Amino acid sequence: MKIMKWKKLVTLGCVVVMTVSSVTACGSNTTENQTVEATEQSEENQSDSVIVQVTAVEGDQITADVGTLTTASADASGNGAPGGEAPSGEAPGGDDSGNGALGEAPSGEAPGGDNSGNGAPSGEAPSGEAPSGDAPGGEAPSGDNSGNGAPGDAPSGDAPSGDAPSGQTPGGSSFEASGASITFTLTDDTAITLEYLQGSDEGTADDIAVGSVLEVVLDEDNQAVSVTVRNLNAGGGFGGSGEVTNGTSANTITEDTEVDSETYTSTGDDENALRVDGAAVTLKDITIEKTAGASSNTEDGDFYGQNAGLLVLNGATATITGATVNTSVTNGNGVFSYGEGTVVNISDSTIRTTENNSGGIQTTGGGIMNATNLDVETQGNSAAAIRSDRGGGTVNVDGGSYVTNGTGSPAIYCTADISVSDATLTANASEGVVVEGKNSVALTDCDVTGNMSNTYNGDSDENIHCIMIYQSMSGDADVGEATFSAEGGSITAKTGDMFYITNTDCEITLKDVAFTLANDVFLRVEGNSSSRGWGTEGANGGDVTLTADSQEFTGNILVDEISSLALTMKNGTSYEGAINPDGAGGTVDVTLDDNSTWTLTGDSYITSFDGDTSNIKANGYHLYVNGEQVL
């Protein structure tokens, strides 16, 4: 897996550690003795690790406070007390997109710690969906098992028992300083590991920033043998079951068959109305009614299809035409494809869901979903019309209408490879599209509308936008470069910025798309407060490659000091706007071919320019390249 330039993508409260050369006790005159004791201890116990929080990073030298980690109390399901809500997207307590307001779980879900471990009590998830609960990439507030919900709401199926310590993620850990500090060195041989809510990955020195909490092993020369960048949300208990839990089914098909005009109903808890298990089945003009039945664990519903209307799994192939699917329960995803080898082909069907964490079509665990000419509408929070979650998969959509009405419920919430053509995608209270982690969305001749009117609790620190690309660090999506492409069609933002990228690398390709902006910002690439767990504040910006091909677009482009942008305009592209009009920010490289033009609407500050300045219309403003005025 590619490790991104995450100067920006470090987990909650991550820290960098280096060779210990000195130890200083606060408020005492025993520095020398403490240094000797620390050195002697490292020589005697070279295999022992120390927990530290980084206070300064100077090259390969790390200075950090020494301390311990204290684990917050959590309920049996691993959930913490609701101490926050999921951001308006979902996610830790937020919506599917991981958005959310402070005190809320990212719009992915999970405030108060969702089952996926997302969401610091006072963080939010993006207004998209949120990881599994949908926490940052998840969905829905309202306190569901996924960790979504407003404070005071227990996630559906979860009953947090007790509040997590202030400033600590429910069920997670907090750092407590001992009063001593150390300085040590990183070497080329130092093994650096990034810890996620679920699992870990190889990291680099760029993943260590001020504020990071590290577990470090030092050698006799006070050099770091290994460094683990700790995720304070990890280890607090996964909201979902420790094993795959699909629940039960009122009706199950296990043999190859064809079914015509049957009706399948369910009112049981954790129960599917119909399940296709390991068989090749053709379903014509069927009706699915999931009218009652609680979900005991929202993340099991989000990940594995528990409580969904129709669940297809274990390598089954279901070909569905003319179906009517209605659900009115939490986790009532309409049609769910789960697991490697599982294929759902669905066409000319109608899907309606009314409750939280109830997407229209849902794909996880490597499943495949092929949808043609569907009519889908959802009402709940964290209920994307086209939805994926942990384990991802492949989703191909051709034609149809996909409408959402809840907070943290984008038309598309992506933790998979999703391609959509000739479809209408409308989110009436959320972003239009959210891409989380190393995943992709490709739109062809689609009409997208996003209306993210607010975040949970109206948090003023949460960005409002139409298209969001980010990494929640929830474990629901691999770390790596995200991709978003759109050709033809239209994208309309009714509120906020057109594009918002944070805590991830991504590649965006645009060709002949009709954009309608709600404000003067076309693209915002910047870090975030990390209150929702999206990396470490000050090191969680974005790195974006944007290619505009035969594209007309307007609006300002803003790139903060911890982010970067490589912008290429080609084949007759026309851009009217300013880049960082308030002064230089991060690295911005602009390439403008001979057939494209850029009309300034304000002074612009970039790092490099490849092209002919005669193709830039100053319009009374100035262009500065690497600090020098060129226009």
PDB file of C-alpha atoms in Angstrom, residues 239-398:
ATOM      1  CA  GLY A 239     -18.522  -1.600  17.960  1.00  0.00           C
ATOM      2  CA  GLY A 240     -19.343  -4.495  15.687  1.00  0.00           C
ATOM      3  CA  SER A 241     -19.041  -8.130  16.574  1.00  0.00           C
ATOM      4  CA  GLY A 242     -15.598  -9.674  16.695  1.00  0.00           C
ATOM      5  CA  GLU A 243     -16.743 -11.982  13.913  1.00  0.00           C
ATOM      6  CA  VAL A 244     -19.008 -11.615  10.916  1.00  0.00           C
ATOM      7  CA  THR A 245     -22.565 -11.381  12.199  1.00  0.00           C
ATOM      8  CA  ASN A 246     -25.316 -11.359   9.574  1.00  0.00           C
ATOM      9  CA  GLY A 247     -28.179 -11.958  11.995  1.00  0.00           C
ATOM     10  CA  THR A 248     -31.052 -14.182  10.931  1.00  0.00           C
ATOM     11  CA  SER A 249     -33.534 -14.272   8.059  1.00  0.00           C
ATOM     12  CA  ALA A 250     -37.277 -14.745   7.852  1.00  0.00           C
ATOM     13  CA  ASN A 251     -36.835 -16.338   4.417  1.00  0.00           C
ATOM     14  CA  THR A 252     -33.669 -17.895   2.989  1.00  0.00           C
ATOM     15  CA  ILE A 253     -32.930 -19.256  -0.479  1.00  0.00           C
ATOM     16  CA  THR A 254     -29.961 -21.633  -0.605  1.00  0.00           C
ATOM     17  CA  GLU A 255     -30.523 -23.454  -3.919  1.00  0.00           C
ATOM     18  CA  ASP A 256     -30.451 -22.236  -7.515  1.00  0.00           C
ATOM     19  CA  THR A 257     -33.963 -21.212  -8.502  1.00  0.00           C
ATOM     20  CA  GLU A 258     -36.251 -18.657 -10.139  1.00  0.00           C
ATOM     21  CA  VAL A 259     -38.910 -16.808  -8.165  1.00  0.00           C
ATOM     22  CA  ASP A 260     -41.742 -14.706  -9.594  1.00  0.00           C
ATOM     23  CA  SER A 261     -44.113 -12.279  -7.821  1.00  0.00           C
ATOM     24  CA  GLU A 262     -43.459 -13.439  -4.256  1.00  0.00           C
ATOM     25  CA  THR A 263     -43.715 -11.223  -1.164  1.00  0.00           C
ATOM     26  CA  TYR A 264     -41.201 -11.514   1.678  1.00  0.00           C
ATOM     27  CA  THR A 265     -41.749  -9.833   5.051  1.00  0.00           C
ATOM     28  CA  SER A 266     -39.887  -9.465   8.335  1.00  0.00           C
ATOM     29  CA  THR A 267     -40.621  -7.980  11.756  1.00  0.00           C
ATOM     30  CA  GLY A 268     -37.886  -9.741  13.730  1.00  0.00           C
ATOM     31  CA  ASP A 269     -34.817  -8.202  15.375  1.00  0.00           C
ATOM     32  CA  ASP A 270     -31.558  -8.478  13.360  1.00  0.00           C
ATOM     33  CA  GLU A 271     -33.552 -10.260  10.672  1.00  0.00           C
ATOM     34  CA  ASN A 272     -33.589  -9.986   6.884  1.00  0.00           C
ATOM     35  CA  ALA A 273     -36.891 -10.272   5.075  1.00  0.00           C
ATOM     36  CA  LEU A 274     -35.092 -12.333   2.415  1.00  0.00           C
ATOM     37  CA  ARG A 275     -31.606 -13.801   2.215  1.00  0.00           C
ATOM     38  CA  VAL A 276     -29.934 -15.414  -0.796  1.00  0.00           C
ATOM     39  CA  ASP A 277     -27.126 -17.612   0.509  1.00  0.00           C
ATOM     40  CA  GLY A 278     -24.585 -19.164  -1.872  1.00  0.00           C
ATOM     41  CA  ALA A 279     -27.069 -19.784  -4.691  1.00  0.00           C
ATOM     42  CA  ALA A 280     -27.712 -18.459  -8.201  1.00  0.00           C
ATOM     43  CA  VAL A 281     -31.210 -17.003  -8.010  1.00  0.00           C
ATOM     44  CA  THR A 282     -33.445 -15.005 -10.354  1.00  0.00           C
ATOM     45  CA  LEU A 283     -36.055 -12.833  -8.608  1.00  0.00           C
ATOM     46  CA  LYS A 284     -38.795 -11.226 -10.734  1.00  0.00           C
ATOM     47  CA  ASP A 285     -41.359  -8.703  -9.503  1.00  0.00           C
ATOM     48  CA  ILE A 286     -40.819  -9.593  -5.856  1.00  0.00           C
ATOM     49  CA  THR A 287     -41.845  -7.412  -2.892  1.00  0.00           C
ATOM     50  CA  ILE A 288     -39.689  -6.958   0.218  1.00  0.00           C
ATOM     51  CA  GLU A 289     -41.275  -5.480   3.366  1.00  0.00           C
ATOM     52  CA  LYS A 290     -39.100  -4.994   6.469  1.00  0.00           C
ATOM     53  CA  THR A 291     -41.575  -3.215   8.762  1.00  0.00           C
ATOM     54  CA  ALA A 292     -40.229  -3.904  12.262  1.00  0.00           C
ATOM     55  CA  GLY A 293     -37.308  -5.404  14.128  1.00  0.00           C
ATOM     56  CA  ALA A 294     -34.508  -3.680  16.030  1.00  0.00           C
ATOM     57  CA  SER A 295     -30.834  -3.808  15.137  1.00  0.00           C
ATOM     58  CA  SER A 296     -28.766  -4.947  18.113  1.00  0.00           C
ATOM     59  CA  ASN A 297     -25.568  -3.527  16.662  1.00  0.00           C
ATOM     60  CA  THR A 298     -25.573  -0.822  14.001  1.00  0.00           C
ATOM     61  CA  GLU A 299     -22.099  -1.642  12.766  1.00  0.00           C
ATOM     62  CA  ASP A 300     -23.017  -5.259  12.218  1.00  0.00           C
ATOM     63  CA  GLY A 301     -25.850  -3.908  10.122  1.00  0.00           C
ATOM     64  CA  ASP A 302     -23.544  -1.528   8.263  1.00  0.00           C
ATOM     65  CA  PHE A 303     -20.784  -4.085   7.691  1.00  0.00           C
ATOM     66  CA  TYR A 304     -22.575  -7.408   7.304  1.00  0.00           C
ATOM     67  CA  GLY A 305     -26.186  -6.737   6.304  1.00  0.00           C
ATOM     68  CA  GLN A 306     -27.875  -7.561   9.563  1.00  0.00           C
ATOM     69  CA  ASN A 307     -31.490  -6.280   9.524  1.00  0.00           C
ATOM     70  CA  ALA A 308     -31.369  -5.395   5.805  1.00  0.00           C
ATOM     71  CA  GLY A 309     -34.393  -5.979   3.609  1.00  0.00           C
ATOM     72  CA  LEU A 310     -32.600  -8.275   1.136  1.00  0.00           C
ATOM     73  CA  LEU A 311     -29.140  -9.695   1.907  1.00  0.00           C
ATOM     74  CA  VAL A 312     -27.103 -11.599  -0.684  1.00  0.00           C
ATOM     75  CA  LEU A 313     -23.947 -13.349   0.593  1.00  0.00           C
ATOM     76  CA  ASN A 314     -21.534 -16.272   0.508  1.00  0.00           C
ATOM     77  CA  GLY A 315     -20.745 -16.060  -3.201  1.00  0.00           C
ATOM     78  CA  ALA A 316     -24.379 -16.007  -4.291  1.00  0.00           C
ATOM     79  CA  THR A 317     -25.548 -14.377  -7.507  1.00  0.00           C
ATOM     80  CA  ALA A 318     -28.933 -12.669  -7.368  1.00  0.00           C
ATOM     81  CA  THR A 319     -30.515 -11.281 -10.544  1.00  0.00           C
ATOM     82  CA  ILE A 320     -33.398  -9.016  -9.562  1.00  0.00           C
ATOM     83  CA  THR A 321     -35.870  -7.241 -11.873  1.00  0.00           C
ATOM     84  CA  GLY A 322     -39.015  -5.268 -11.113  1.00  0.00           C
ATOM     85  CA  ALA A 323     -38.616  -5.476  -7.330  1.00  0.00           C
ATOM     86  CA  THR A 324     -40.271  -3.261  -4.719  1.00  0.00           C
ATOM     87  CA  VAL A 325     -38.249  -2.943  -1.507  1.00  0.00           C
ATOM     88  CA  ASN A 326     -39.491  -1.033   1.551  1.00  0.00           C
ATOM     89  CA  THR A 327     -37.817  -0.861   4.974  1.00  0.00           C
ATOM     90  CA  SER A 328     -38.709   1.179   8.056  1.00  0.00           C
ATOM     91  CA  VAL A 329     -36.096   0.049  10.595  1.00  0.00           C
ATOM     92  CA  THR A 330     -32.573   1.043  11.649  1.00  0.00           C
ATOM     93  CA  ASN A 331     -30.019  -0.749   9.464  1.00  0.00           C
ATOM     94  CA  GLY A 332     -32.795  -1.399   6.998  1.00  0.00           C
ATOM     95  CA  ASN A 333     -30.515  -1.201   3.969  1.00  0.00           C
ATOM     96  CA  GLY A 334     -32.681  -2.027   0.982  1.00  0.00           C
ATOM     97  CA  VAL A 335     -30.536  -4.438  -1.042  1.00  0.00           C
ATOM     98  CA  PHE A 336     -27.191  -5.559   0.409  1.00  0.00           C
ATOM     99  CA  SER A 337     -24.299  -7.353  -1.348  1.00  0.00           C
ATOM    100  CA  TYR A 338     -21.800  -8.811   1.122  1.00  0.00           C
ATOM    101  CA  GLY A 339     -18.555 -10.704   0.624  1.00  0.00           C
ATOM    102  CA  GLU A 340     -16.057 -11.736  -2.029  1.00  0.00           C
ATOM    103  CA  GLY A 341     -17.664 -13.543  -4.935  1.00  0.00           C
ATOM    104  CA  THR A 342     -21.155 -12.244  -4.184  1.00  0.00           C
ATOM    105  CA  VAL A 343     -22.904 -10.530  -7.116  1.00  0.00           C
ATOM    106  CA  VAL A 344     -26.160  -8.597  -7.147  1.00  0.00           C
ATOM    107  CA  ASN A 345     -27.621  -7.603 -10.524  1.00  0.00           C
ATOM    108  CA  ILE A 346     -30.662  -5.418  -9.916  1.00  0.00           C
ATOM    109  CA  SER A 347     -32.683  -3.466 -12.481  1.00  0.00           C
ATOM    110  CA  ASP A 348     -35.953  -1.564 -12.928  1.00  0.00           C
ATOM    111  CA  SER A 349     -36.696  -1.685  -9.207  1.00  0.00           C
ATOM    112  CA  THR A 350     -37.915   0.728  -6.509  1.00  0.00           C
ATOM    113  CA  ILE A 351     -36.276   1.024  -3.082  1.00  0.00           C
ATOM    114  CA  ARG A 352     -37.522   3.129  -0.147  1.00  0.00           C
ATOM    115  CA  THR A 353     -35.955   3.307   3.330  1.00  0.00           C
ATOM    116  CA  THR A 354     -37.080   5.564   6.183  1.00  0.00           C
ATOM    117  CA  GLU A 355     -34.713   5.093   9.134  1.00  0.00           C
ATOM    118  CA  ASN A 356     -31.063   5.793  10.029  1.00  0.00           C
ATOM    119  CA  ASN A 357     -28.227   3.675   8.643  1.00  0.00           C
ATOM    120  CA  SER A 358     -30.493   2.454   5.890  1.00  0.00           C
ATOM    121  CA  GLY A 359     -28.940   2.922   2.489  1.00  0.00           C
ATOM    122  CA  GLY A 360     -30.668   2.125  -0.757  1.00  0.00           C
ATOM    123  CA  ILE A 361     -28.086  -0.262  -2.196  1.00  0.00           C
ATOM    124  CA  GLN A 362     -25.212  -1.274   0.102  1.00  0.00           C
ATOM    125  CA  THR A 363     -21.974  -3.110  -0.745  1.00  0.00           C
ATOM    126  CA  THR A 364     -19.312  -4.330   1.714  1.00  0.00           C
ATOM    127  CA  GLY A 365     -16.704  -7.020   2.225  1.00  0.00           C
ATOM    128  CA  GLY A 366     -15.679  -7.143  -1.441  1.00  0.00           C
ATOM    129  CA  GLY A 367     -19.137  -7.747  -2.885  1.00  0.00           C
ATOM    130  CA  ILE A 368     -20.326  -6.608  -6.322  1.00  0.00           C
ATOM    131  CA  MET A 369     -23.436  -4.541  -7.035  1.00  0.00           C
ATOM    132  CA  ASN A 370     -24.640  -3.892 -10.601  1.00  0.00           C
ATOM    133  CA  ALA A 371     -27.654  -1.574 -10.643  1.00  0.00           C
ATOM    134  CA  THR A 372     -29.639  -0.419 -13.665  1.00  0.00           C
ATOM    135  CA  ASN A 373     -32.493   2.087 -13.769  1.00  0.00           C
ATOM    136  CA  LEU A 374     -33.332   2.093 -10.066  1.00  0.00           C
ATOM    137  CA  ASP A 375     -35.647   4.497  -8.241  1.00  0.00           C
ATOM    138  CA  VAL A 376     -34.108   4.910  -4.765  1.00  0.00           C
ATOM    139  CA  GLU A 377     -35.014   7.316  -1.970  1.00  0.00           C
ATOM    140  CA  THR A 378     -33.898   7.321   1.683  1.00  0.00           C
ATOM    141  CA  GLN A 379     -35.165   9.437   4.590  1.00  0.00           C
ATOM    142  CA  GLY A 380     -32.839   8.667   7.511  1.00  0.00           C
ATOM    143  CA  ASN A 381     -29.463   9.960   8.624  1.00  0.00           C
ATOM    144  CA  SER A 382     -26.393   8.038   7.513  1.00  0.00           C
ATOM    145  CA  ALA A 383     -28.418   6.592   4.726  1.00  0.00           C
ATOM    146  CA  ALA A 384     -26.662   7.146   1.427  1.00  0.00           C
ATOM    147  CA  ALA A 385     -28.635   6.045  -1.602  1.00  0.00           C
ATOM    148  CA  ILE A 386     -25.551   4.333  -3.050  1.00  0.00           C
ATOM    149  CA  ARG A 387     -23.625   3.178  -0.034  1.00  0.00           C
ATOM    150  CA  SER A 388     -20.554   1.116   0.806  1.00  0.00           C
ATOM    151  CA  ASP A 389     -18.760   0.361   4.039  1.00  0.00           C
ATOM    152  CA  ARG A 390     -15.951  -1.716   5.515  1.00  0.00           C
ATOM    153  CA  GLY A 391     -14.294  -4.028   3.016  1.00  0.00           C
ATOM    154  CA  GLY A 392     -15.695  -2.124   0.058  1.00  0.00           C
ATOM    155  CA  GLY A 393     -16.225  -3.850  -3.242  1.00  0.00           C
ATOM    156  CA  THR A 394     -17.352  -2.831  -6.728  1.00  0.00           C
ATOM    157  CA  VAL A 395     -20.491  -0.875  -7.590  1.00  0.00           C
ATOM    158  CA  ASN A 396     -21.661  -0.152 -11.140  1.00  0.00           C
ATOM    159  CA  VAL A 397     -24.737   2.019 -11.620  1.00  0.00           C
ATOM    160  CA  ASP A 398     -26.390   2.831 -14.957  1.00  0.00           C
TER     161      ASP A 398
END
